[in-house]
PDB file of C-alpha atoms in Angstrom:
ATOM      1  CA  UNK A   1       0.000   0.000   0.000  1.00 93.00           C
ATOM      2  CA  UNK A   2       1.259   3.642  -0.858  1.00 95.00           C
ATOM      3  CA  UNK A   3       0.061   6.926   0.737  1.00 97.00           C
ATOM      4  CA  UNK A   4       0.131   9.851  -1.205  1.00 97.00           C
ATOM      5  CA  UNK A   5      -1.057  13.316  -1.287  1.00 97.00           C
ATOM      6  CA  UNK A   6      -3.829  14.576  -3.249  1.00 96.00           C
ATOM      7  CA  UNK A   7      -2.797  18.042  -4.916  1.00 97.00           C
ATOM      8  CA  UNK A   8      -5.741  19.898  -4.980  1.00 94.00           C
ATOM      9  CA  UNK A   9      -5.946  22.182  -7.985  1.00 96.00           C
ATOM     10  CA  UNK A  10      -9.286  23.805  -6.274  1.00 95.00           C
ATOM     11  CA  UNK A  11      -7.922  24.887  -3.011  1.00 92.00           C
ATOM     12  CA  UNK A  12      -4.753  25.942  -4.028  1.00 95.00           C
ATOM     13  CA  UNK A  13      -2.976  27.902  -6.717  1.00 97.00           C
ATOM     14  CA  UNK A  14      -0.324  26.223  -8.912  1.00 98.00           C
ATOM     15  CA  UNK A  15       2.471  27.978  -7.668  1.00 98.00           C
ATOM     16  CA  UNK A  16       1.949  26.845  -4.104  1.00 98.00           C
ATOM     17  CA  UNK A  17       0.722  22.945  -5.014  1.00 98.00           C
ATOM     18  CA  UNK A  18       4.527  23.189  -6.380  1.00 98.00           C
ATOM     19  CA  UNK A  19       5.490  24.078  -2.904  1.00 98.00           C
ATOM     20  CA  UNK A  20       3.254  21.798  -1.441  1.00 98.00           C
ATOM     21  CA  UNK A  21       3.986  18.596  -3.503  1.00 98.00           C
ATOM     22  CA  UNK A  22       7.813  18.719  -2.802  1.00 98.00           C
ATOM     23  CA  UNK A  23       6.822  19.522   0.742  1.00 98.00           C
ATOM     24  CA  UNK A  24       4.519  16.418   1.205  1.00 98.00           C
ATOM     25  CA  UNK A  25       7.407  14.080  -0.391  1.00 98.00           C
ATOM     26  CA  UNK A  26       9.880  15.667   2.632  1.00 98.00           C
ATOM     27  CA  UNK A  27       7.225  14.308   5.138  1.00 98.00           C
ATOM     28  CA  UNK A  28       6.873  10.972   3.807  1.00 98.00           C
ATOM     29  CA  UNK A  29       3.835  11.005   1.352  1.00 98.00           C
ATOM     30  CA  UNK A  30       5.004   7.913  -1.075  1.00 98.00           C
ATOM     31  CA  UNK A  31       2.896   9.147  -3.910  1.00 98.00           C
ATOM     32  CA  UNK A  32       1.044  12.061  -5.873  1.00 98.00           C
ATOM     33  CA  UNK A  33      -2.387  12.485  -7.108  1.00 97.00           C
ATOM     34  CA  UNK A  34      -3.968  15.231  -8.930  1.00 96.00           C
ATOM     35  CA  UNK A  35      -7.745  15.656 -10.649  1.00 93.00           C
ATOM     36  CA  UNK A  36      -8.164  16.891 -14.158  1.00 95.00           C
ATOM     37  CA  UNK A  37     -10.744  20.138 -13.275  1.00 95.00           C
ATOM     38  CA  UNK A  38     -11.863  23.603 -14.936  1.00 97.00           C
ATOM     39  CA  UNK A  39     -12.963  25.294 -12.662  1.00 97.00           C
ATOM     40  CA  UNK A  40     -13.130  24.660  -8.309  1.00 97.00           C
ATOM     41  CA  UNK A  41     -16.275  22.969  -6.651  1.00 95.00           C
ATOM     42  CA  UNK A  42     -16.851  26.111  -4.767  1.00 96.00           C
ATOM     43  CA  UNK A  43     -16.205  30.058  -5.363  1.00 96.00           C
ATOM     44  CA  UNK A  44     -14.817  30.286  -1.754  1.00 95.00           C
ATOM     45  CA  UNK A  45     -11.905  27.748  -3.095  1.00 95.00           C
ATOM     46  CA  UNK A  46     -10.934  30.179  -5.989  1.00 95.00           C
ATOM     47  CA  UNK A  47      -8.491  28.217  -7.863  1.00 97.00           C
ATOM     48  CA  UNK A  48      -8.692  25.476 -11.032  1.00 97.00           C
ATOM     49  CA  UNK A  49      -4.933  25.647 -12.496  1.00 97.00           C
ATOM     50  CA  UNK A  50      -4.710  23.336 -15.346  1.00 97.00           C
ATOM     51  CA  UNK A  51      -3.336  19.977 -14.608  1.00 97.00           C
ATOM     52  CA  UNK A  52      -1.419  18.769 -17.653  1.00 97.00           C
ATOM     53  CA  UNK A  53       1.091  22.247 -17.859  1.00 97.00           C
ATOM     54  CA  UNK A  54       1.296  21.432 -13.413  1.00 98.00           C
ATOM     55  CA  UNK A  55       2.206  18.205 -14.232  1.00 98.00           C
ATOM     56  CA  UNK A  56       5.597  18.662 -15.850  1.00 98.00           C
ATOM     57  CA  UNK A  57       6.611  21.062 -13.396  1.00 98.00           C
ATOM     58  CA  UNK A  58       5.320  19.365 -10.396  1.00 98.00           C
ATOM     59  CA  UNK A  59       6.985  15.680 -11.518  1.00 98.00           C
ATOM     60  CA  UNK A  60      10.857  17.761 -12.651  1.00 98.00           C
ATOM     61  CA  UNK A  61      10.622  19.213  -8.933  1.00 98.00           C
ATOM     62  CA  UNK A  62      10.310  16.025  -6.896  1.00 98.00           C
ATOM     63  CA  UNK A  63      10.864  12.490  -7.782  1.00 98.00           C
ATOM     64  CA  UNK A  64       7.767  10.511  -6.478  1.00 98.00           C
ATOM     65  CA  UNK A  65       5.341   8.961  -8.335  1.00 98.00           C
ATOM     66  CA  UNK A  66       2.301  10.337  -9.907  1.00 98.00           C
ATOM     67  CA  UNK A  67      -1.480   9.748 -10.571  1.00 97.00           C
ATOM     68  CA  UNK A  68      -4.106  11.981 -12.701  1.00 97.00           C
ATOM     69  CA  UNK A  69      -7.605  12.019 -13.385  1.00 96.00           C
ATOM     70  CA  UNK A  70      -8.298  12.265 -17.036  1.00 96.00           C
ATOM     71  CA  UNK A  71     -11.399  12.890 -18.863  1.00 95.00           C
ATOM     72  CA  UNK A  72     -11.445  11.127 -22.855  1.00 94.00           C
ATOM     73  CA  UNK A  73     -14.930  11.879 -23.790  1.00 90.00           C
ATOM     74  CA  UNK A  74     -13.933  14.376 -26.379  1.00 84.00           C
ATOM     75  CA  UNK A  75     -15.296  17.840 -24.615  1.00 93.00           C
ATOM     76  CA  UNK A  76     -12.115  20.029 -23.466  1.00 95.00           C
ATOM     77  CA  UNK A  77      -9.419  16.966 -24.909  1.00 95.00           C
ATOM     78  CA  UNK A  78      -9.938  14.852 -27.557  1.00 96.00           C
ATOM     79  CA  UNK A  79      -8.609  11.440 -26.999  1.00 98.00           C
ATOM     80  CA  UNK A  80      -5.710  11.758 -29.078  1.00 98.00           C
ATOM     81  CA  UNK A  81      -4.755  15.283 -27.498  1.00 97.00           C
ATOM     82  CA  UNK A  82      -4.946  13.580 -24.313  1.00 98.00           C
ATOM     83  CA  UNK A  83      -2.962  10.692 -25.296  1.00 98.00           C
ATOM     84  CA  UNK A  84      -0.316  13.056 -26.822  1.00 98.00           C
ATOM     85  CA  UNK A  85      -0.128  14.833 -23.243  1.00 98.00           C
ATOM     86  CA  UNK A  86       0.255  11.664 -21.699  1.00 98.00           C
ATOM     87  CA  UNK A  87       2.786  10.254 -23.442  1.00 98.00           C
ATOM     88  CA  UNK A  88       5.086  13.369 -23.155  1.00 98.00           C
ATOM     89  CA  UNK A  89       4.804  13.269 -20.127  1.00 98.00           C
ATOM     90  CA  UNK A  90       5.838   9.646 -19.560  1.00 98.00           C
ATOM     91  CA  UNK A  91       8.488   9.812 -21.760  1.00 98.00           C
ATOM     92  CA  UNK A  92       9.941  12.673 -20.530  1.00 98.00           C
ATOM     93  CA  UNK A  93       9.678  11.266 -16.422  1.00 98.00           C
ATOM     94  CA  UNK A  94       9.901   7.299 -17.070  1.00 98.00           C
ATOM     95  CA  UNK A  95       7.173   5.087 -14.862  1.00 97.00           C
ATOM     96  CA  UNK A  96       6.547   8.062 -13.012  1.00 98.00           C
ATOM     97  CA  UNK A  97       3.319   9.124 -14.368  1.00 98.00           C
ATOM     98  CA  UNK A  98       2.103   5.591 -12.923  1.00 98.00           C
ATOM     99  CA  UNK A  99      -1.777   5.619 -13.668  1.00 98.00           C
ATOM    100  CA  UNK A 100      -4.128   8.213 -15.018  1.00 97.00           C
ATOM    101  CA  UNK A 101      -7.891   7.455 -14.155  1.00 97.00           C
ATOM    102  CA  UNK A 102     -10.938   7.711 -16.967  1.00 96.00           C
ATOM    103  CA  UNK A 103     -13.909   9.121 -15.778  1.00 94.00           C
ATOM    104  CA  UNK A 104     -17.122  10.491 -17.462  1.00 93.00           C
ATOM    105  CA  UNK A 105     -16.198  13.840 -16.155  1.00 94.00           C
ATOM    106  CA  UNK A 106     -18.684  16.266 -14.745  1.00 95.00           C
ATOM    107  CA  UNK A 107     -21.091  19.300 -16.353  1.00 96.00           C
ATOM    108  CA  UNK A 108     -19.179  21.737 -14.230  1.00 96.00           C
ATOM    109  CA  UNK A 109     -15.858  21.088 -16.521  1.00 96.00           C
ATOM    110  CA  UNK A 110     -16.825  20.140 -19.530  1.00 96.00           C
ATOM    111  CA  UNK A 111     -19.780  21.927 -20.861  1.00 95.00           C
ATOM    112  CA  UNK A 112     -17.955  25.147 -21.172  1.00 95.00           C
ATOM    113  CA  UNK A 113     -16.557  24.533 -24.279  1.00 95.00           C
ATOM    114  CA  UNK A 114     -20.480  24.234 -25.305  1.00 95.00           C
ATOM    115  CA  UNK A 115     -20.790  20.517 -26.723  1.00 92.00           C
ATOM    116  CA  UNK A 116     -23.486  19.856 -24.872  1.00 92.00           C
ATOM    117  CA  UNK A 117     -23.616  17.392 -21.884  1.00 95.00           C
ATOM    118  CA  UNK A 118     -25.192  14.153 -22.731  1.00 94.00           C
ATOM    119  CA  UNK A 119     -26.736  11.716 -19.833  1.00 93.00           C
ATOM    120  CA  UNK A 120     -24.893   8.823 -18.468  1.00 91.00           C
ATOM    121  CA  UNK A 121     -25.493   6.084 -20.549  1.00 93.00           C
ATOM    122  CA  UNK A 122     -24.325   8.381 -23.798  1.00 94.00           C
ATOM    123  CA  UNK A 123     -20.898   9.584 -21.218  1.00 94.00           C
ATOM    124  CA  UNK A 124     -20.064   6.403 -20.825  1.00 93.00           C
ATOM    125  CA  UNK A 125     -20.023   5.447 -24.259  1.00 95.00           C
ATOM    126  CA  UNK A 126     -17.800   8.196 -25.082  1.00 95.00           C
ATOM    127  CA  UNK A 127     -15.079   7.273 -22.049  1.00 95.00           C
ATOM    128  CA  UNK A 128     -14.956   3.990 -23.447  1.00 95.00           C
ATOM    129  CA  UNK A 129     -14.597   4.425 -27.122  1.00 96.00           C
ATOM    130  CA  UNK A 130     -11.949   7.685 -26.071  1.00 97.00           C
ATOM    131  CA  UNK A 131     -10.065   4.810 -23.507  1.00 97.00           C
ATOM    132  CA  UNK A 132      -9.401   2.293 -26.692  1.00 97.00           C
ATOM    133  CA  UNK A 133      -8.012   5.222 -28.447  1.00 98.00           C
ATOM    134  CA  UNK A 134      -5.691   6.499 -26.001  1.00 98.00           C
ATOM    135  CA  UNK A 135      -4.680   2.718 -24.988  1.00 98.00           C
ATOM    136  CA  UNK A 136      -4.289   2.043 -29.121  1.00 98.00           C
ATOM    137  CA  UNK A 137      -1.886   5.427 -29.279  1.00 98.00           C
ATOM    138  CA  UNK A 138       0.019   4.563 -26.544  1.00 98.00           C
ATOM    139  CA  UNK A 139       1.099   1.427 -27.712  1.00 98.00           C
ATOM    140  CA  UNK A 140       2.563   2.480 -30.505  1.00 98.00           C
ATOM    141  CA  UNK A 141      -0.343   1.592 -32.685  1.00 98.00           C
ATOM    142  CA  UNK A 142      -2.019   3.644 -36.050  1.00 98.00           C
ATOM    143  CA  UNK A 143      -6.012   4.562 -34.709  1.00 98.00           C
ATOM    144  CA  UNK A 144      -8.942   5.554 -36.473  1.00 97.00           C
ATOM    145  CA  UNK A 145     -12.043   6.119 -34.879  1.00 96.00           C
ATOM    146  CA  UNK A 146     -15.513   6.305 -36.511  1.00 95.00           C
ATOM    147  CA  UNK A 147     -17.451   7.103 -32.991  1.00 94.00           C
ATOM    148  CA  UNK A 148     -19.732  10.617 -34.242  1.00 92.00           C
ATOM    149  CA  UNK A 149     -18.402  12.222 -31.374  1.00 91.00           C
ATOM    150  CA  UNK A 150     -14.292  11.326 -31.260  1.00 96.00           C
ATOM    151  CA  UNK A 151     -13.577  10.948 -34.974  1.00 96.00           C
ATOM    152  CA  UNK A 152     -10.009  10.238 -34.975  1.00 97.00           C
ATOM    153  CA  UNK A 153      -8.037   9.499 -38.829  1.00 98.00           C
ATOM    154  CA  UNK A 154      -4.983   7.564 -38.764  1.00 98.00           C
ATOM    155  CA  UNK A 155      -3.660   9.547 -35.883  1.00 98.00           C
ATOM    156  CA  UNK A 156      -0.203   8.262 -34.432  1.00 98.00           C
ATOM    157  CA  UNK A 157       2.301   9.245 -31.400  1.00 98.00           C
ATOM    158  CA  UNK A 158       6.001   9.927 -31.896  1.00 98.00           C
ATOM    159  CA  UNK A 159       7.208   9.966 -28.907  1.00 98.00           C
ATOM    160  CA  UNK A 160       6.314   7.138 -26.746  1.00 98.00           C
ATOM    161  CA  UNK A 161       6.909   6.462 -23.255  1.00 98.00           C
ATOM    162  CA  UNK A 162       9.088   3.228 -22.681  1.00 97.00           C
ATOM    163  CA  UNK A 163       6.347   1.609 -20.540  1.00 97.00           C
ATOM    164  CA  UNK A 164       3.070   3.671 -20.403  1.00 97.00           C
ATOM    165  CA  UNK A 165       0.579   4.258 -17.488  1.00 98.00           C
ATOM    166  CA  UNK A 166      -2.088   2.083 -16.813  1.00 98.00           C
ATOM    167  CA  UNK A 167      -5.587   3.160 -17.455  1.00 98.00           C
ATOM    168  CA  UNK A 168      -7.723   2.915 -14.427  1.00 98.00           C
ATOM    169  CA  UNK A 169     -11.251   3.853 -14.309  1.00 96.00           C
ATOM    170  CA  UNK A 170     -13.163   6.250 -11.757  1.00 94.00           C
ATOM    171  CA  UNK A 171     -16.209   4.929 -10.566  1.00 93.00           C
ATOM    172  CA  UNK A 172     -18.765   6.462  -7.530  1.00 89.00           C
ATOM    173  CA  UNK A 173     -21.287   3.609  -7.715  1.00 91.00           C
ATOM    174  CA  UNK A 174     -21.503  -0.344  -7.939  1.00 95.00           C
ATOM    175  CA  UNK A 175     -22.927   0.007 -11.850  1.00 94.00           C
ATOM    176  CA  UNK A 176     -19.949   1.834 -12.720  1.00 93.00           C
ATOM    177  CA  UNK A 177     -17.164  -0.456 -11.011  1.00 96.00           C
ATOM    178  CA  UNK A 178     -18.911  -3.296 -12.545  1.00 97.00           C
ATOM    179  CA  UNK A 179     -18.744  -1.929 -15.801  1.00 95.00           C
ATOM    180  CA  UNK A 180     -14.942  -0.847 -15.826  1.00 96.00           C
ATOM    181  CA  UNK A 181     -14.221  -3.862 -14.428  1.00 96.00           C
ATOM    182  CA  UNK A 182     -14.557  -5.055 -17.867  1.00 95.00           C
ATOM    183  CA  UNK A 183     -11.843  -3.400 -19.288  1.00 95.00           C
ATOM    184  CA  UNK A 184      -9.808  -1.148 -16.971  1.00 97.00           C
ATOM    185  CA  UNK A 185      -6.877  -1.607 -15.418  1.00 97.00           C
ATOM    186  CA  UNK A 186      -7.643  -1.031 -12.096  1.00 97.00           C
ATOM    187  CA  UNK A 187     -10.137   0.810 -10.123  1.00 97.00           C
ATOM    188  CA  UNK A 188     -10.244   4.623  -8.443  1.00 97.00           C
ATOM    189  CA  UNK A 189     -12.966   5.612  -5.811  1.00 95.00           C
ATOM    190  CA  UNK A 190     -13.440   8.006  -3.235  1.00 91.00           C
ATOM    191  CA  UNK A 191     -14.484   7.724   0.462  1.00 88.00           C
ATOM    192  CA  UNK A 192     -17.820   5.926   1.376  1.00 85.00           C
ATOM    193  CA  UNK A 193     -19.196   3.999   4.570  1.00 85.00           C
ATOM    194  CA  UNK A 194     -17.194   1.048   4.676  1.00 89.00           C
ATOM    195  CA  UNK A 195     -20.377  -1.214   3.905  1.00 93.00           C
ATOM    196  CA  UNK A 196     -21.030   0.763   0.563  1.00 91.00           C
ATOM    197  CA  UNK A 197     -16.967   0.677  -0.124  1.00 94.00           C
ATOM    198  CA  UNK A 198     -17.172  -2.575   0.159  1.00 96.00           C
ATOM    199  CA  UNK A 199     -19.859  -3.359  -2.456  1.00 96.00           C
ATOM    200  CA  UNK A 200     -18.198  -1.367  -5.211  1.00 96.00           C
ATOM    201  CA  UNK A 201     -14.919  -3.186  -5.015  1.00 97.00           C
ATOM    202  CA  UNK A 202     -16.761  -6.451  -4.922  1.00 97.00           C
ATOM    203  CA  UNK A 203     -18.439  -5.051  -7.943  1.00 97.00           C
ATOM    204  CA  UNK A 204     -15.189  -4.069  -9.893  1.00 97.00           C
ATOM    205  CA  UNK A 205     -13.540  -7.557  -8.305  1.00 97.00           C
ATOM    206  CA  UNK A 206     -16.391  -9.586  -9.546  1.00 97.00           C
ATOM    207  CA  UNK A 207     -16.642  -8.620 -13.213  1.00 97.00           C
ATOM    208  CA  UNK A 208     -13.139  -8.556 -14.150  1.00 97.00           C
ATOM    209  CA  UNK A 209     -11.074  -6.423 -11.854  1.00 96.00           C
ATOM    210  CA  UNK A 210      -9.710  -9.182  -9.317  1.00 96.00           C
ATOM    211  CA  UNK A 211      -5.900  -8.668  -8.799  1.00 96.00           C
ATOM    212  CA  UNK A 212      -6.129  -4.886 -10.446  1.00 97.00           C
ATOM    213  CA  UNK A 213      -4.723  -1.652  -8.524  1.00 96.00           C
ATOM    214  CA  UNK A 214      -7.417  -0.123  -6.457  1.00 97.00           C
ATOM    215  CA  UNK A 215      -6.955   3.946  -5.424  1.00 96.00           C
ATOM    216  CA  UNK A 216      -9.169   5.627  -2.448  1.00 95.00           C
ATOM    217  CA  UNK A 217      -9.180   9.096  -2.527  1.00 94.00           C
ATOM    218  CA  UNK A 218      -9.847  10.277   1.138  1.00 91.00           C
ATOM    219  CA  UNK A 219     -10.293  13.658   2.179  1.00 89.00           C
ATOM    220  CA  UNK A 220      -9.531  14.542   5.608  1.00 90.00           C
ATOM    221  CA  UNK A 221      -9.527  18.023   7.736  1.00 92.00           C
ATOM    222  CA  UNK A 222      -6.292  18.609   9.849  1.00 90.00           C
ATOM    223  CA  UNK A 223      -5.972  21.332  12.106  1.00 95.00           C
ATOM    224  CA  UNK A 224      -4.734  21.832  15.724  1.00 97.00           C
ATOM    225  CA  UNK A 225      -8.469  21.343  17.464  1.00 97.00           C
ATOM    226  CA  UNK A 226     -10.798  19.390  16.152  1.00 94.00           C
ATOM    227  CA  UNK A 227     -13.519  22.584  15.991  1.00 95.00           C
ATOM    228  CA  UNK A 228     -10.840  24.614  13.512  1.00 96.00           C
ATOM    229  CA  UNK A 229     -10.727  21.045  11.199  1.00 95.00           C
ATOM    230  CA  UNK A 230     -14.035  20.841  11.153  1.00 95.00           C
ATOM    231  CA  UNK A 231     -14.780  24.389  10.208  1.00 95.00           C
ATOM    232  CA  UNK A 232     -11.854  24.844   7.294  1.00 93.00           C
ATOM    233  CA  UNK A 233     -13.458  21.581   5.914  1.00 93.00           C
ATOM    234  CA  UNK A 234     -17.119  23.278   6.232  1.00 94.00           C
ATOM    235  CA  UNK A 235     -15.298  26.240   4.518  1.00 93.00           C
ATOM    236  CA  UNK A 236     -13.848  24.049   1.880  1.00 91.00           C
ATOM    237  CA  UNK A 237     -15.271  20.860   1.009  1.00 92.00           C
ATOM    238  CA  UNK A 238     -19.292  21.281   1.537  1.00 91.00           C
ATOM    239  CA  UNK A 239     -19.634  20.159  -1.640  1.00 89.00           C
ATOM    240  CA  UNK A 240     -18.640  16.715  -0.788  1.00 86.00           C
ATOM    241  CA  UNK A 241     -22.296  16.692   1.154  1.00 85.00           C
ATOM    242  CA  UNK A 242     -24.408  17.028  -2.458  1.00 87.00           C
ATOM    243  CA  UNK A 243     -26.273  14.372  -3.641  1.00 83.00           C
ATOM    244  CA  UNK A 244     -24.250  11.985  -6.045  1.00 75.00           C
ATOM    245  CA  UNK A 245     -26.743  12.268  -8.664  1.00 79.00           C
ATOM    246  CA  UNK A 246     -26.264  16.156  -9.045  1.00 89.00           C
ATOM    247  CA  UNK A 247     -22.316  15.951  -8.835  1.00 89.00           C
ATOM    248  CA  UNK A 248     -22.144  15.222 -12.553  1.00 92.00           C
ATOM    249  CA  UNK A 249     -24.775  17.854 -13.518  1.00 95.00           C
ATOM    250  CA  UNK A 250     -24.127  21.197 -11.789  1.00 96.00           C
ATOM    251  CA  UNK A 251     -22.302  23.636 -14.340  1.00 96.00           C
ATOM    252  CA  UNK A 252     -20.475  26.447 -12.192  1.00 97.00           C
ATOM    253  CA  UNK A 253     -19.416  26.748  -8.814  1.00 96.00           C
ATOM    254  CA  UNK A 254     -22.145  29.055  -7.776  1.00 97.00           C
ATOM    255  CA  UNK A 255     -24.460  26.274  -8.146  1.00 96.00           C
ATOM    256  CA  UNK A 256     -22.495  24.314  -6.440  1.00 96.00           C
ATOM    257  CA  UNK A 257     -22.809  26.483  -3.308  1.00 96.00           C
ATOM    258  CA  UNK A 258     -26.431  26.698  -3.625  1.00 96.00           C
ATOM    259  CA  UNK A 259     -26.935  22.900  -3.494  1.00 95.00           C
ATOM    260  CA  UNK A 260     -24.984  23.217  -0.362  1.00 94.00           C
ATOM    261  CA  UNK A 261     -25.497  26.206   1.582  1.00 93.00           C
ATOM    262  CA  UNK A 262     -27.473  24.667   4.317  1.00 93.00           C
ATOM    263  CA  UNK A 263     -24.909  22.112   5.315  1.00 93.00           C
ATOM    264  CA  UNK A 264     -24.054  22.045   8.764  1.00 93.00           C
ATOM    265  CA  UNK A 265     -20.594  22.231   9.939  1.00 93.00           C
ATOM    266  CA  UNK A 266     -21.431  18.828  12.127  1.00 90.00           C
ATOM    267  CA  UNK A 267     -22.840  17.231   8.755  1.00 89.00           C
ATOM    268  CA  UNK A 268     -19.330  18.055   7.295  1.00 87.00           C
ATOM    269  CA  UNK A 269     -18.477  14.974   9.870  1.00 85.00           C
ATOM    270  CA  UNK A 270     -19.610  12.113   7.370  1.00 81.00           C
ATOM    271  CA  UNK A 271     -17.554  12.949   4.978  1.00 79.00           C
ATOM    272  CA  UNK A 272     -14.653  14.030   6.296  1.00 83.00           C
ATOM    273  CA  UNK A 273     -12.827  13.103   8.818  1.00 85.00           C
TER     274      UNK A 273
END
């Protein structure tokens, strides 16, 4: 098991996530991991720094290893721009960049560049067709893609990464980790009641995913009392109290901080420590 420290691109500007990732490998964090966002879940957070120009920086300052979020459905990257990002990367820090996690993405990143956001069952199809592209480019191979949405025509990398990242998927729910454990290489999830945890790794485990990496993203509030962690993490986080079903449909932060204005700081409790 590794720990690592999650580099949050919402709370913090890039310049001092540069700080703070060479500071956490100092005190012992054995691994990196950063999301792919546009904007933050919350005006009060104020920050969104893009995550693929951090990257290089962030991995040519310290010399741990690294894990990203990535979105493939075609709305800010196409599949092949991603993969070209990717690989760069890799080749540039070898096995470093260690795993970079799919996901379906959410309405409050990737409907600004006005595609549209389509429902679940059409998102899905997307991360999966723009997952066999990037996994195609990165081994070297020639893809073309007739899917309406990620078109791709004999598009090719150059420079390749001597052994390139696996491609985990992100899932929130049971359906999900079921699903990518079809296909992915391992499995990313964040913080649930250890009975619900439970259910989607069995799900992932069952359907193909037994003997994969599994990732837990945890969020927890440290402070010197436990009243001043539980307020910066009311300040902070409320978002993690919104219903799952709207976390992949609000479109801007203010939204965001409607669905959750009349969290409690004790309600904070249940989802973060």
């Amino acid at each position: 098991m590794l720990i690592g420290y999650h580099a949050s691109h919402e709370q913090f500007a890039p310049s001092q996530l540069l700080d703070y990732v060479q500071a956490a490998e100092r005190a012992g964090f054995q691994a990196i991991m950063t999301s792919d966002h546009l904007a933050p879940w919350s005006q009060r957070q104020g920050n969104s720094g893009n995550n693929w120009a951090w990257l290089g920086a962030a991995m040519a300052k310290t010399s741990l290893p690294f894990g990203s979020l990535a979105i493939p459905g075609g709305w800010r990257y196409h599949p092949v721009v991603l993969a070209h990002l990717v690989a760069t990367l890799s080749e540039m820090f070898p096995e470093r960049l260690r795993w970079i996690a799919l996901g379906s993405g959410e309405a409050l990143n990737e409907s600004a560049v006005g595609r549209g956001w389509p429902d679940k069952t059409k998102r899905n199809e997307r991360l999966e067709a723009g997952s066999e592209i990037i996994r195609a480019l990165l081994a070297g191979e020639t893809a073309t893609s007739n899917h309406p949405q990620l078109k791709t025509e004999q598009a090719k990398l150059w420079s390749l990464p001597n052994k390139p990242p696996l491609l985990l998927g992100a899932a929130l729910t049971e359906e999900t980790a079921t699903w990518l454990g079809k296909w992915a290489d391992g499995l990313v999830t964040v913080r649930k009641p250890a009975n619900e945890l439970k259910r989607v790794v069995e799900a992932f485990r069952a359907s193909g995913g037994g003997g994969k990496p599994l990732a837990l993203q945890l969020q927890v509030s440290w402070a010197p009392t436990a009243d001043e962690a539980r307020m910066a993490a009311w300040h902070e986080w409320r978002n993690a109290a919104v219903k799952p079903d709207l976390l992949a449909e609000l479109k801007t932060p203010a939204e965001f901080d409607a669905a959750s204005c009349d969290v409690t700081p004790e309600e904070i409790d249940e989802s973060s420590p």
